[in-house]
Short mmCIF file of C-alpha atoms (C1' of nucleotides) in Angstrom, two decimals:
data_model
loop_
_atom_site.label_atom_id
_atom_site.label_comp_id
_atom_site.label_asym_id
_atom_site.label_seq_id
_atom_site.Cartn_x
_atom_site.Cartn_y
_atom_site.Cartn_z
CA MET A 1 2.93 -7.63 -50.43
CA THR A 2 1.91 -4.03 -49.99
CA ILE A 3 -0.79 -3.08 -47.57
CA ALA A 4 -3.88 -2.09 -49.52
CA ARG A 5 -7.19 -1.04 -48.09
CA ALA A 6 -10.18 -3.08 -49.14
CA ALA A 7 -12.37 -0.06 -49.81
CA ALA A 8 -13.85 -0.28 -46.31
CA GLY A 9 -14.92 3.27 -47.20
CA SER A 10 -17.95 3.92 -45.00
CA GLY A 11 -17.64 7.52 -46.22
CA THR A 12 -20.35 10.00 -45.30
CA PRO A 13 -22.89 8.20 -43.15
CA ARG A 14 -26.03 10.14 -44.16
CA GLY A 15 -27.27 10.87 -47.63
CA ARG A 16 -25.35 14.04 -48.29
CA ARG A 17 -22.91 14.57 -51.09
CA PRO A 18 -19.38 14.94 -49.77
CA GLY A 19 -17.81 18.36 -50.07
CA ARG A 20 -18.48 21.82 -48.79
CA SER A 21 -21.91 21.81 -47.20
CA PRO A 22 -22.93 23.20 -43.81
CA GLY A 23 -23.59 19.65 -42.66
CA ASP A 24 -20.08 18.58 -43.54
CA HIS A 25 -18.80 21.16 -41.11
CA ARG A 26 -20.97 19.72 -38.35
CA GLU A 27 -19.80 16.22 -39.02
CA ARG A 28 -16.19 17.30 -38.64
CA ALA A 29 -17.11 19.18 -35.47
CA ILE A 30 -18.60 16.02 -33.96
CA LEU A 31 -15.52 13.97 -34.81
CA ALA A 32 -13.20 16.67 -33.44
CA THR A 33 -15.26 16.93 -30.26
CA ALA A 34 -15.10 13.19 -29.78
CA GLU A 35 -11.34 13.03 -30.18
CA ARG A 36 -10.93 15.99 -27.86
CA LEU A 37 -13.18 14.66 -25.09
CA LEU A 38 -11.55 11.25 -25.40
CA ARG A 39 -8.29 12.74 -24.23
CA HIS A 40 -9.71 13.37 -20.78
CA ARG A 41 -12.62 10.99 -20.40
CA ALA A 42 -13.37 7.33 -21.11
CA PHE A 43 -15.62 6.69 -24.09
CA ALA A 44 -18.34 5.21 -21.89
CA ASP A 45 -18.43 8.41 -19.85
CA ILE A 46 -19.12 10.57 -22.89
CA SER A 47 -22.80 10.89 -23.76
CA ILE A 48 -24.27 11.71 -27.14
CA ASP A 49 -25.38 14.95 -25.56
CA ASP A 50 -21.75 15.84 -24.81
CA LEU A 51 -20.81 15.21 -28.42
CA ALA A 52 -23.76 17.21 -29.72
CA ARG A 53 -23.19 20.17 -27.41
CA GLY A 54 -19.49 20.16 -28.20
CA ALA A 55 -20.38 20.46 -31.86
CA GLY A 56 -22.96 23.15 -31.16
CA ILE A 57 -26.06 21.13 -32.00
CA SER A 58 -28.83 19.36 -30.11
CA ARG A 59 -28.98 15.66 -29.40
CA PRO A 60 -31.58 14.76 -32.03
CA THR A 61 -29.55 16.64 -34.62
CA PHE A 62 -26.60 14.45 -33.78
CA TYR A 63 -28.59 11.55 -35.14
CA PHE A 64 -28.81 13.31 -38.46
CA TYR A 65 -25.05 12.84 -38.82
CA PHE A 66 -24.30 9.59 -37.08
CA PRO A 67 -26.54 6.64 -36.23
CA SER A 68 -24.94 6.20 -32.81
CA LYS A 69 -22.08 7.16 -30.56
CA ASP A 70 -20.22 4.04 -31.61
CA ALA A 71 -20.39 5.07 -35.25
CA VAL A 72 -18.39 8.19 -34.42
CA LEU A 73 -15.65 6.11 -32.87
CA LEU A 74 -15.74 3.75 -35.81
CA THR A 75 -15.12 6.64 -38.19
CA LEU A 76 -12.24 7.84 -36.02
CA LEU A 77 -10.78 4.33 -35.98
CA ASP A 78 -11.10 4.08 -39.71
CA ARG A 79 -9.06 7.23 -40.13
CA VAL A 80 -6.33 6.10 -37.77
CA THR A 81 -5.97 2.67 -39.32
CA GLU A 82 -5.84 4.30 -42.74
CA GLU A 83 -2.98 6.43 -41.47
CA ALA A 84 -1.22 3.39 -40.04
CA ASP A 85 -1.65 1.51 -43.30
CA ALA A 86 -0.14 4.42 -45.19
CA ALA A 87 2.77 4.63 -42.77
CA ALA A 88 3.47 0.91 -43.05
CA ALA A 89 2.96 0.70 -46.80
CA GLY A 90 5.90 -0.70 -48.65
CA VAL A 91 8.21 -1.07 -45.67
CA LEU A 92 8.03 -4.84 -45.82
CA ASP A 93 8.67 -4.98 -49.54
CA ARG A 94 12.27 -4.11 -48.79
CA VAL A 95 12.90 -6.32 -45.76
CA ALA A 96 15.79 -8.12 -47.42
CA GLU A 97 17.79 -4.92 -47.86
CA ASP A 98 18.43 -4.69 -44.14
CA PRO A 99 16.14 -6.97 -42.13
CA PRO A 100 16.59 -5.62 -38.59
CA ALA A 101 16.25 -2.02 -39.76
CA ARG A 102 13.16 -2.75 -41.85
CA TRP A 103 11.33 -4.74 -39.24
CA ARG A 104 12.15 -2.07 -36.72
CA GLU A 105 10.84 0.60 -39.05
CA LEU A 106 7.56 -1.26 -39.37
CA ILE A 107 7.08 -1.59 -35.63
CA ARG A 108 8.17 1.99 -35.00
CA ARG A 109 5.69 3.39 -37.49
CA PHE A 110 2.79 1.55 -35.91
CA HIS A 111 3.94 2.77 -32.53
CA ASP A 112 4.19 6.36 -33.75
CA THR A 113 0.82 6.36 -35.48
CA PHE A 114 -1.09 4.92 -32.58
CA GLY A 115 0.90 7.01 -30.14
CA ALA A 116 -0.21 10.13 -31.99
CA HIS A 117 -3.84 9.06 -31.64
CA ARG A 118 -3.66 7.20 -28.41
CA ALA A 119 -6.98 8.52 -27.18
CA VAL A 120 -8.74 6.93 -30.15
CA ALA A 121 -6.68 3.76 -29.95
CA VAL A 122 -7.39 3.30 -26.27
CA ALA A 123 -11.09 4.01 -26.67
CA CYS A 124 -11.37 1.48 -29.48
CA ALA A 125 -9.62 -1.17 -27.47
CA GLN A 126 -12.08 -0.54 -24.67
CA VAL A 127 -15.14 -0.58 -26.87
CA ARG A 128 -14.09 -3.55 -28.96
CA GLY A 129 -15.48 -5.77 -26.24
CA THR A 130 -19.02 -4.51 -26.60
CA ASN A 131 -19.25 -3.24 -30.15
CA ALA A 132 -19.28 -5.71 -33.01
CA GLU A 133 -18.51 -3.15 -35.70
CA VAL A 134 -15.38 -1.90 -34.00
CA ARG A 135 -14.37 -5.48 -33.30
CA ASP A 136 -14.87 -6.49 -36.92
CA LEU A 137 -13.07 -3.48 -38.34
CA TRP A 138 -10.13 -4.08 -36.06
CA ALA A 139 -10.12 -7.78 -36.92
CA ALA A 140 -10.01 -6.92 -40.61
CA VAL A 141 -7.16 -4.47 -40.12
CA LEU A 142 -5.19 -6.97 -38.09
CA GLU A 143 -5.82 -9.63 -40.70
CA ARG A 144 -4.25 -7.42 -43.36
CA TRP A 145 -1.17 -6.82 -41.26
CA VAL A 146 -0.90 -10.50 -40.44
CA ARG A 147 -0.96 -11.32 -44.12
CA CYS A 148 1.77 -8.80 -44.88
CA THR A 149 3.91 -10.17 -42.09
CA GLU A 150 3.28 -13.71 -43.24
CA ALA A 151 4.32 -12.88 -46.79
CA ALA A 152 7.49 -11.15 -45.61
CA ILE A 153 8.45 -14.10 -43.40
CA GLU A 154 7.94 -16.48 -46.28
CA ALA A 155 10.08 -14.30 -48.53
CA GLU A 156 12.87 -14.33 -45.95
CA ARG A 157 12.64 -18.09 -45.74
CA ARG A 158 12.75 -18.48 -49.51
CA ARG A 159 15.97 -16.53 -49.77
CA GLY A 160 17.47 -18.59 -46.98
CA ALA A 161 17.73 -15.78 -44.45
CA ALA A 162 15.23 -17.29 -42.04
CA PRO A 163 14.99 -20.97 -41.08
CA ASP A 164 11.79 -22.94 -41.45
CA GLY A 165 9.75 -23.63 -38.36
CA LEU A 166 6.28 -22.57 -37.34
CA PRO A 167 3.82 -21.98 -40.20
CA ALA A 168 4.39 -18.39 -41.24
CA ARG A 169 0.77 -17.49 -40.61
CA ALA A 170 0.76 -18.75 -37.03
CA LEU A 171 3.98 -16.88 -36.33
CA ALA A 172 2.61 -13.73 -37.92
CA ILE A 173 -0.52 -13.92 -35.77
CA ALA A 174 1.46 -14.43 -32.58
CA LEU A 175 3.82 -11.53 -33.26
CA ASN A 176 1.14 -9.08 -34.36
CA SER A 177 -1.00 -10.03 -31.38
CA MET A 178 1.92 -9.40 -29.09
CA ASN A 179 2.48 -6.00 -30.63
CA GLU A 180 -1.17 -5.08 -30.24
CA ARG A 181 -1.33 -6.01 -26.60
CA VAL A 182 2.06 -4.64 -25.59
CA LEU A 183 1.58 -1.38 -27.45
CA TYR A 184 -1.85 -0.98 -25.90
CA ALA A 185 -0.54 -1.59 -22.39
CA THR A 186 2.21 0.93 -22.96
CA LEU A 187 0.03 3.62 -24.50
CA ALA A 188 -2.83 3.18 -22.06
CA GLY A 189 -0.62 2.57 -19.06
CA ASP A 190 -2.81 -0.43 -18.30
CA GLY A 191 -1.27 -3.38 -16.51
CA PRO A 192 2.34 -4.52 -16.69
CA ALA A 193 3.89 -2.40 -19.44
CA VAL A 194 7.21 -1.75 -21.08
CA ALA A 195 8.51 1.83 -20.88
CA GLU A 196 7.44 3.78 -23.93
CA ALA A 197 11.04 4.59 -24.88
CA ASP A 198 11.92 0.88 -24.99
CA VAL A 199 8.81 -0.71 -26.39
CA VAL A 200 9.83 -0.70 -30.05
CA ASP A 201 13.17 -2.35 -29.34
CA VAL A 202 11.66 -4.93 -27.03
CA LEU A 203 9.11 -5.96 -29.62
CA LEU A 204 11.73 -5.98 -32.38
CA ASP A 205 13.93 -8.24 -30.31
CA VAL A 206 11.21 -10.87 -29.98
CA TRP A 207 10.32 -10.59 -33.68
CA LEU A 208 13.90 -11.17 -34.77
CA ALA A 209 14.39 -14.04 -32.34
CA ALA A 210 11.18 -15.74 -33.48
CA ILE A 211 11.77 -15.22 -37.20
CA TYR A 212 15.53 -15.71 -37.51
CA ARG A 213 16.28 -17.94 -34.50
CA GLY A 214 19.45 -16.24 -33.31
CA ALA A 215 21.14 -16.37 -36.72
CA ALA A 216 21.90 -12.80 -37.76
CA PRO A 217 19.89 -12.26 -40.94
CA PRO A 218 22.11 -11.34 -43.92
CA PRO A 219 21.16 -8.37 -46.07
CA ALA A 220 20.44 -9.24 -49.70
CA MET B 1 9.36 -18.24 -7.39
CA THR B 2 6.02 -19.88 -6.70
CA ILE B 3 2.80 -18.12 -7.58
CA ALA B 4 1.10 -17.02 -4.38
CA ARG B 5 -2.15 -15.14 -4.12
CA ALA B 6 -2.05 -11.87 -2.25
CA ALA B 7 -5.17 -12.60 -0.22
CA ALA B 8 -7.35 -10.70 -2.68
CA GLY B 9 -10.13 -12.42 -0.74
CA SER B 10 -13.20 -10.29 -1.41
CA GLY B 11 -15.19 -13.08 0.28
CA THR B 12 -18.88 -12.59 1.00
CA PRO B 13 -19.90 -9.15 -0.19
CA ARG B 14 -22.62 -8.38 2.37
CA GLY B 15 -22.39 -8.62 6.10
CA ARG B 16 -23.32 -12.26 6.46
CA ARG B 17 -21.21 -14.89 8.08
CA PRO B 18 -19.96 -17.37 5.51
CA GLY B 19 -21.42 -20.84 5.72
CA ARG B 20 -24.78 -22.47 5.42
CA SER B 21 -27.37 -19.69 5.33
CA PRO B 22 -30.27 -19.23 2.91
CA GLY B 23 -28.52 -16.15 1.57
CA ASP B 24 -25.40 -18.13 0.79
CA HIS B 25 -27.48 -20.32 -1.45
CA ARG B 26 -28.81 -17.27 -3.31
CA GLU B 27 -25.36 -15.92 -3.82
CA ARG B 28 -24.24 -19.15 -5.41
CA ALA B 29 -27.37 -19.16 -7.55
CA ILE B 30 -26.55 -15.69 -8.89
CA LEU B 31 -23.01 -16.70 -9.75
CA ALA B 32 -24.17 -19.90 -11.41
CA THR B 33 -26.81 -18.03 -13.39
CA ALA B 34 -24.22 -15.52 -14.57
CA GLU B 35 -21.81 -18.19 -15.77
CA ARG B 36 -24.66 -20.04 -17.47
CA LEU B 37 -26.08 -17.02 -19.28
CA LEU B 38 -22.58 -15.94 -20.30
CA ARG B 39 -22.28 -19.07 -22.38
CA HIS B 40 -24.93 -17.83 -24.79
CA ARG B 41 -25.04 -14.07 -24.39
CA ALA B 42 -22.57 -11.21 -24.11
CA PHE B 43 -22.16 -9.72 -20.65
CA ALA B 44 -23.53 -6.37 -21.78
CA ASP B 45 -26.71 -8.08 -22.99
CA ILE B 46 -27.41 -9.61 -19.61
CA SER B 47 -29.38 -7.35 -17.27
CA ILE B 48 -29.44 -7.46 -13.51
CA ASP B 49 -33.04 -8.56 -13.86
CA ASP B 50 -31.91 -11.62 -15.85
CA LEU B 51 -29.47 -12.54 -13.11
CA ALA B 52 -32.06 -12.00 -10.39
CA ARG B 53 -34.79 -13.96 -12.14
CA GLY B 54 -32.36 -16.76 -12.92
CA ALA B 55 -31.61 -17.00 -9.22
CA GLY B 56 -35.29 -16.84 -8.31
CA ILE B 57 -35.25 -13.41 -6.70
CA SER B 58 -36.31 -9.88 -7.58
CA ARG B 59 -34.05 -7.14 -8.84
CA PRO B 60 -33.82 -5.17 -5.60
CA THR B 61 -32.97 -8.37 -3.75
CA PHE B 62 -30.07 -8.87 -6.11
CA TYR B 63 -28.53 -5.75 -4.61
CA PHE B 64 -28.58 -7.36 -1.22
CA TYR B 65 -26.00 -9.84 -2.50
CA PHE B 66 -23.92 -7.87 -4.98
CA PRO B 67 -23.41 -4.13 -5.35
CA SER B 68 -23.57 -4.35 -9.15
CA LYS B 69 -23.55 -6.63 -12.15
CA ASP B 70 -19.83 -6.07 -12.54
CA ALA B 71 -19.19 -7.31 -9.01
CA VAL B 72 -20.63 -10.69 -10.01
CA LEU B 73 -18.20 -10.96 -12.89
CA LEU B 74 -15.37 -9.85 -10.65
CA THR B 75 -16.14 -12.69 -8.25
CA LEU B 76 -16.23 -15.14 -11.14
CA LEU B 77 -12.90 -13.82 -12.43
CA ASP B 78 -11.37 -14.12 -9.01
CA ARG B 79 -12.31 -17.79 -8.88
CA VAL B 80 -10.88 -18.53 -12.31
CA THR B 81 -7.60 -16.76 -11.70
CA GLU B 82 -7.31 -18.58 -8.41
CA GLU B 83 -7.71 -21.82 -10.30
CA ALA B 84 -5.12 -20.76 -12.88
CA ASP B 85 -2.68 -19.80 -10.15
CA ALA B 86 -3.13 -23.19 -8.53
CA ALA B 87 -2.59 -24.95 -11.85
CA ALA B 88 0.57 -22.98 -12.58
CA ALA B 89 1.97 -23.17 -9.07
CA GLY B 90 5.40 -24.69 -8.88
CA VAL B 91 5.76 -25.52 -12.57
CA LEU B 92 8.41 -22.87 -13.06
CA ASP B 93 10.41 -23.92 -10.04
CA ARG B 94 11.55 -26.93 -12.03
CA VAL B 95 12.23 -25.34 -15.40
CA ALA B 96 15.83 -26.47 -15.44
CA GLU B 97 14.87 -30.15 -15.28
CA ASP B 98 13.55 -30.07 -18.82
CA PRO B 99 13.05 -26.51 -20.09
CA PRO B 100 10.88 -27.10 -23.18
CA ALA B 101 8.61 -29.50 -21.33
CA ARG B 102 8.24 -27.22 -18.32
CA TRP B 103 7.53 -24.06 -20.27
CA ARG B 104 5.06 -25.99 -22.36
CA GLU B 105 3.35 -27.29 -19.24
CA LEU B 106 2.94 -23.75 -17.96
CA ILE B 107 1.37 -22.49 -21.16
CA ARG B 108 -0.81 -25.56 -21.50
CA ARG B 109 -2.21 -25.20 -17.99
CA PHE B 110 -3.21 -21.61 -18.57
CA HIS B 111 -4.80 -22.63 -21.82
CA ASP B 112 -6.72 -25.44 -20.18
CA THR B 113 -7.92 -23.38 -17.24
CA PHE B 114 -9.17 -20.49 -19.31
CA GLY B 115 -10.53 -22.86 -21.92
CA ALA B 116 -12.63 -24.53 -19.23
CA HIS B 117 -14.08 -21.15 -18.24
CA ARG B 118 -13.97 -19.42 -21.56
CA ALA B 119 -17.31 -17.70 -21.05
CA VAL B 120 -15.97 -15.94 -17.98
CA ALA B 121 -12.61 -15.22 -19.58
CA VAL B 122 -14.17 -13.73 -22.67
CA ALA B 123 -16.63 -11.65 -20.67
CA CYS B 124 -13.85 -10.26 -18.50
CA ALA B 125 -11.76 -9.35 -21.51
CA GLN B 126 -14.75 -7.50 -22.91
CA VAL B 127 -15.57 -5.69 -19.69
CA ARG B 128 -12.00 -4.83 -18.80
CA GLY B 129 -12.31 -1.82 -21.06
CA THR B 130 -15.10 -0.23 -19.08
CA ASN B 131 -14.67 -1.57 -15.57
CA ALA B 132 -11.77 -0.41 -13.45
CA GLU B 133 -12.06 -3.19 -10.89
CA VAL B 134 -11.85 -5.95 -13.46
CA ARG B 135 -9.00 -4.12 -15.17
CA ASP B 136 -7.09 -3.77 -11.92
CA LEU B 137 -7.66 -7.34 -10.82
CA TRP B 138 -6.47 -8.62 -14.18
CA ALA B 139 -3.48 -6.29 -14.10
CA ALA B 140 -2.51 -7.62 -10.68
CA VAL B 141 -2.85 -11.22 -11.83
CA LEU B 142 -0.76 -10.57 -14.92
CA GLU B 143 1.85 -8.81 -12.83
CA ARG B 144 2.26 -11.91 -10.67
CA TRP B 145 2.72 -14.12 -13.71
CA VAL B 146 5.16 -11.67 -15.24
CA ARG B 147 7.23 -11.75 -12.09
CA CYS B 148 7.29 -15.55 -12.06
CA THR B 149 8.34 -15.63 -15.69
CA GLU B 150 10.98 -13.00 -15.07
CA ALA B 151 12.44 -14.96 -12.17
CA ALA B 152 12.52 -18.16 -14.21
CA ILE B 153 14.27 -16.44 -17.12
CA GLU B 154 16.86 -15.00 -14.79
CA ALA B 155 17.44 -18.42 -13.26
CA GLU B 156 17.98 -19.90 -16.70
CA ARG B 157 20.47 -17.16 -17.50
CA ARG B 158 22.34 -17.67 -14.26
CA ARG B 159 22.89 -21.33 -14.98
CA GLY B 160 24.09 -20.48 -18.49
CA ALA B 161 21.19 -22.11 -20.32
CA ALA B 162 19.83 -18.84 -21.73
CA PRO B 163 21.91 -16.02 -23.16
CA ASP B 164 21.65 -12.48 -21.88
CA GLY B 165 19.73 -9.98 -23.92
CA LEU B 166 16.57 -8.03 -23.21
CA PRO B 167 15.93 -7.22 -19.54
CA ALA B 168 14.11 -10.25 -18.18
CA ARG B 169 11.16 -8.17 -17.09
CA ALA B 170 10.59 -6.64 -20.51
CA LEU B 171 10.79 -10.06 -22.11
CA ALA B 172 8.42 -11.52 -19.54
CA ILE B 173 5.91 -8.76 -20.20
CA ALA B 174 6.08 -9.22 -23.95
CA LEU B 175 5.63 -12.99 -23.78
CA ASN B 176 2.81 -12.94 -21.25
CA SER B 177 1.04 -10.23 -23.20
CA MET B 178 1.32 -12.30 -26.34
CA ASN B 179 -0.16 -15.28 -24.55
CA GLU B 180 -3.04 -13.26 -23.22
CA ARG B 181 -3.95 -11.82 -26.58
CA VAL B 182 -3.42 -14.98 -28.63
CA LEU B 183 -5.25 -17.19 -26.15
CA TYR B 184 -8.13 -14.72 -26.06
CA ALA B 185 -8.39 -14.59 -29.84
CA THR B 186 -8.39 -18.36 -30.00
CA LEU B 187 -10.91 -18.91 -27.22
CA ALA B 188 -13.23 -16.12 -28.32
CA GLY B 189 -12.75 -16.71 -32.03
CA ASP B 190 -12.19 -12.99 -32.34
CA GLY B 191 -9.94 -11.74 -35.12
CA PRO B 192 -7.00 -13.60 -36.65
CA ALA B 193 -6.51 -16.64 -34.45
CA VAL B 194 -4.41 -19.76 -34.23
CA ALA B 195 -6.30 -23.06 -34.27
CA GLU B 196 -7.05 -24.20 -30.74
CA ALA B 197 -5.18 -27.46 -31.22
CA ASP B 198 -1.99 -25.62 -32.19
CA VAL B 199 -2.06 -22.59 -29.96
CA VAL B 200 0.02 -24.00 -27.10
CA ASP B 201 2.81 -25.13 -29.42
CA VAL B 202 2.84 -21.88 -31.34
CA LEU B 203 3.19 -19.85 -28.18
CA LEU B 204 5.82 -22.22 -26.81
CA ASP B 205 7.86 -21.87 -29.97
CA VAL B 206 8.03 -18.10 -29.63
CA TRP B 207 8.84 -18.33 -25.93
CA LEU B 208 11.75 -20.69 -26.53
CA ALA B 209 13.08 -18.64 -29.43
CA ALA B 210 12.93 -15.43 -27.42
CA ILE B 211 14.40 -16.89 -24.24
CA TYR B 212 17.04 -19.30 -25.59
CA ARG B 213 17.81 -17.75 -29.01
CA GLY B 214 17.92 -20.91 -31.05
CA ALA B 215 20.35 -22.69 -28.75
CA ALA B 216 18.67 -25.85 -27.49
CA PRO B 217 18.45 -25.41 -23.71
CA PRO B 218 20.28 -28.15 -21.79
CA PRO B 219 18.51 -29.90 -18.91
CA ALA B 220 20.19 -29.47 -15.55
"C1'" DC C 1 -43.16 30.61 -56.10
"C1'" DC C 2 -43.46 25.96 -55.32
"C1'" DG C 3 -41.78 21.22 -54.44
"C1'" DG C 4 -38.07 18.84 -52.63
"C1'" DC C 5 -33.85 18.32 -50.08
"C1'" DT C 6 -30.98 19.74 -46.06
"C1'" DA C 7 -30.92 20.68 -41.45
"C1'" DT C 8 -32.79 21.53 -36.79
"C1'" DC C 9 -34.92 20.61 -32.26
"C1'" DA C 10 -38.77 20.06 -28.46
"C1'" DA C 11 -41.15 16.50 -26.72
"C1'" DC C 12 -41.80 11.77 -26.08
"C1'" DA C 13 -41.36 6.62 -25.26
"C1'" DC C 14 -38.35 3.28 -23.52
"C1'" DC C 15 -35.12 0.69 -20.87
"C1'" DG C 16 -31.73 -0.39 -17.38
"C1'" DT C 17 -29.69 1.10 -13.01
"C1'" DG C 18 -29.69 1.95 -8.33
"C1'" DT C 19 -32.31 3.53 -3.92
"C1'" DC C 20 -35.83 3.74 -0.29
"C1'" DG C 21 -38.70 2.22 2.97
"C1'" DA C 22 -41.86 -0.98 4.45
"C1'" DG C 23 -42.60 -5.62 5.23
"C1'" DA C 24 -41.79 -10.99 6.34
"C1'" DA C 25 -38.93 -14.62 7.91
"C1'" DT C 26 -35.49 -16.29 10.98
"C1'" DC C 27 -32.46 -16.39 14.63
"C1'" DT C 28 -30.88 -15.36 19.64
"C1'" DC C 29 -31.10 -15.12 24.29
"C1'" DG C 30 -33.25 -13.91 28.69
"C1'" DC D 1 -41.81 -18.84 25.00
"C1'" DG D 2 -41.55 -14.27 23.09
"C1'" DA D 3 -39.18 -9.59 22.40
"C1'" DG D 4 -35.64 -7.57 19.84
"C1'" DA D 5 -32.14 -7.83 16.52
"C1'" DT D 6 -30.72 -9.57 12.16
"C1'" DT D 7 -31.33 -11.41 7.65
"C1'" DC D 8 -33.79 -11.25 3.65
"C1'" DT D 9 -37.41 -9.62 0.33
"C1'" DC D 10 -39.76 -6.65 -2.94
"C1'" DG D 11 -43.09 -2.76 -4.78
"C1'" DA D 12 -42.51 1.67 -6.20
"C1'" DC D 13 -39.76 5.38 -7.37
"C1'" DA D 14 -36.11 8.64 -9.34
"C1'" DC D 15 -32.64 9.14 -12.60
"C1'" DG D 16 -29.99 9.22 -16.73
"C1'" DG D 17 -29.05 7.82 -21.26
"C1'" DT D 18 -30.78 6.20 -25.90
"C1'" DG D 19 -33.28 6.51 -29.99
"C1'" DT D 20 -37.74 8.26 -32.47
"C1'" DT D 21 -41.36 11.35 -34.08
"C1'" DG D 22 -43.26 15.15 -36.06
"C1'" DA D 23 -43.27 19.82 -36.83
"C1'" DT D 24 -40.54 23.61 -38.76
"C1'" DA D 25 -37.21 26.53 -40.96
"C1'" DG D 26 -33.84 27.72 -44.72
"C1'" DC D 27 -32.33 27.01 -49.31
"C1'" DC D 28 -31.84 25.96 -54.16
"C1'" DG D 29 -33.33 24.67 -58.78
"C1'" DG D 30 -36.87 24.72 -62.25
#
DNA sequence: CCGGCTATCAACACCGTGTCGAGAATCTCG
DNA sequence: CGAGATTCTCGACACGGTGTTGATAGCCGG
């Protein structure tokens, strides 16, 4: 299964045609300001006024481009998850060629993508608690990844590389949830965390143990 | 290692002597109101006025008992984690007697405790993003559990029941993080989740695979 | 050159938080 | 008992952030 986006689109929020208009420039400026401020301040500590001023407009004008502060973050999240999807695309289709290397590649790419946008990732994790749209978007993204993982585990089982055991879906949920939480703790430095240099290998180790049960998986 | 609380105390917030005073009654009323309202509304949607009215006092009077809305939740969280600590206490000291049963018992007790107070648990998870005190308290609690897990894994390795591999601390962090996230998703019904009836066994399965690597652990 | 779309902002209404200062109720001890 | 401290209470206020309204300015096509 290849990761494919379900046209979550959400393109330009207001009724302007996409392309080269003065308003398009402003919209980008707001998004850039948000990502910039997020590097030094928590999302809750950034006001709409900060975003507007950073983009060189007044607060009411902000509302011409986005319906709320949360919508800005949602757009940012959408971009990042799109990037992560692209980075992960196809990796799992070739798991059998060299299982440990492929699984590692998958985990590493997620780590790299979210590491490159950690300000956005951290802000989304923080806001997910209070904002239903962010929560739902993230849930949908995670669901896609869970399904990919599930399909790959089942494929490994079919070719006899992985033993049966837990339902593939339950296992896929547990492993992806672990990755989310561990990666977040590492990137945000929040709570007990694994060192950033080790985190990919630690996660990989648990994935392989849970999927293959100690038996070294044979390449196809 | 037995779980022991580090006297996080935080007892009565204002300068009253603990015991049977009219103010003590009010304080309990506020806490009870918070836990009750949390069952039907998100924490962010509950105002200090709601809490005050629920406890039969005015908003300014609320501030006599708690410095903020978040402080109420913090007190609630402190209670629940205390309960979880008590439930988990000692279980890991006897892992070797019957490893699968003991590890399962540990996971099940956490599940039961947080399941019994899911409104508080869910609210804390949501607020952790924006409130440093809740985040820090939770981080400290998790750190204790990680250390217990770590010690138990090392003990299993010393007696030859578990093979060497990942540093015990890294493994303990990964597994506890997985539990936190998966349990939260299940209790809150947020995102891809394992059915509540299965969640303990799913988590246990990954723990055993990661710790013992497919080799059935011998009892002492 | 006019009607409609894009874009802008000052001013306003609203809501929740937290503080202040003035009290009432209760307790303590000479 | 009653004077002084302490516990407890709330009306009224100041503040800061959100989202809306209505008026206005540029711009582009017909």
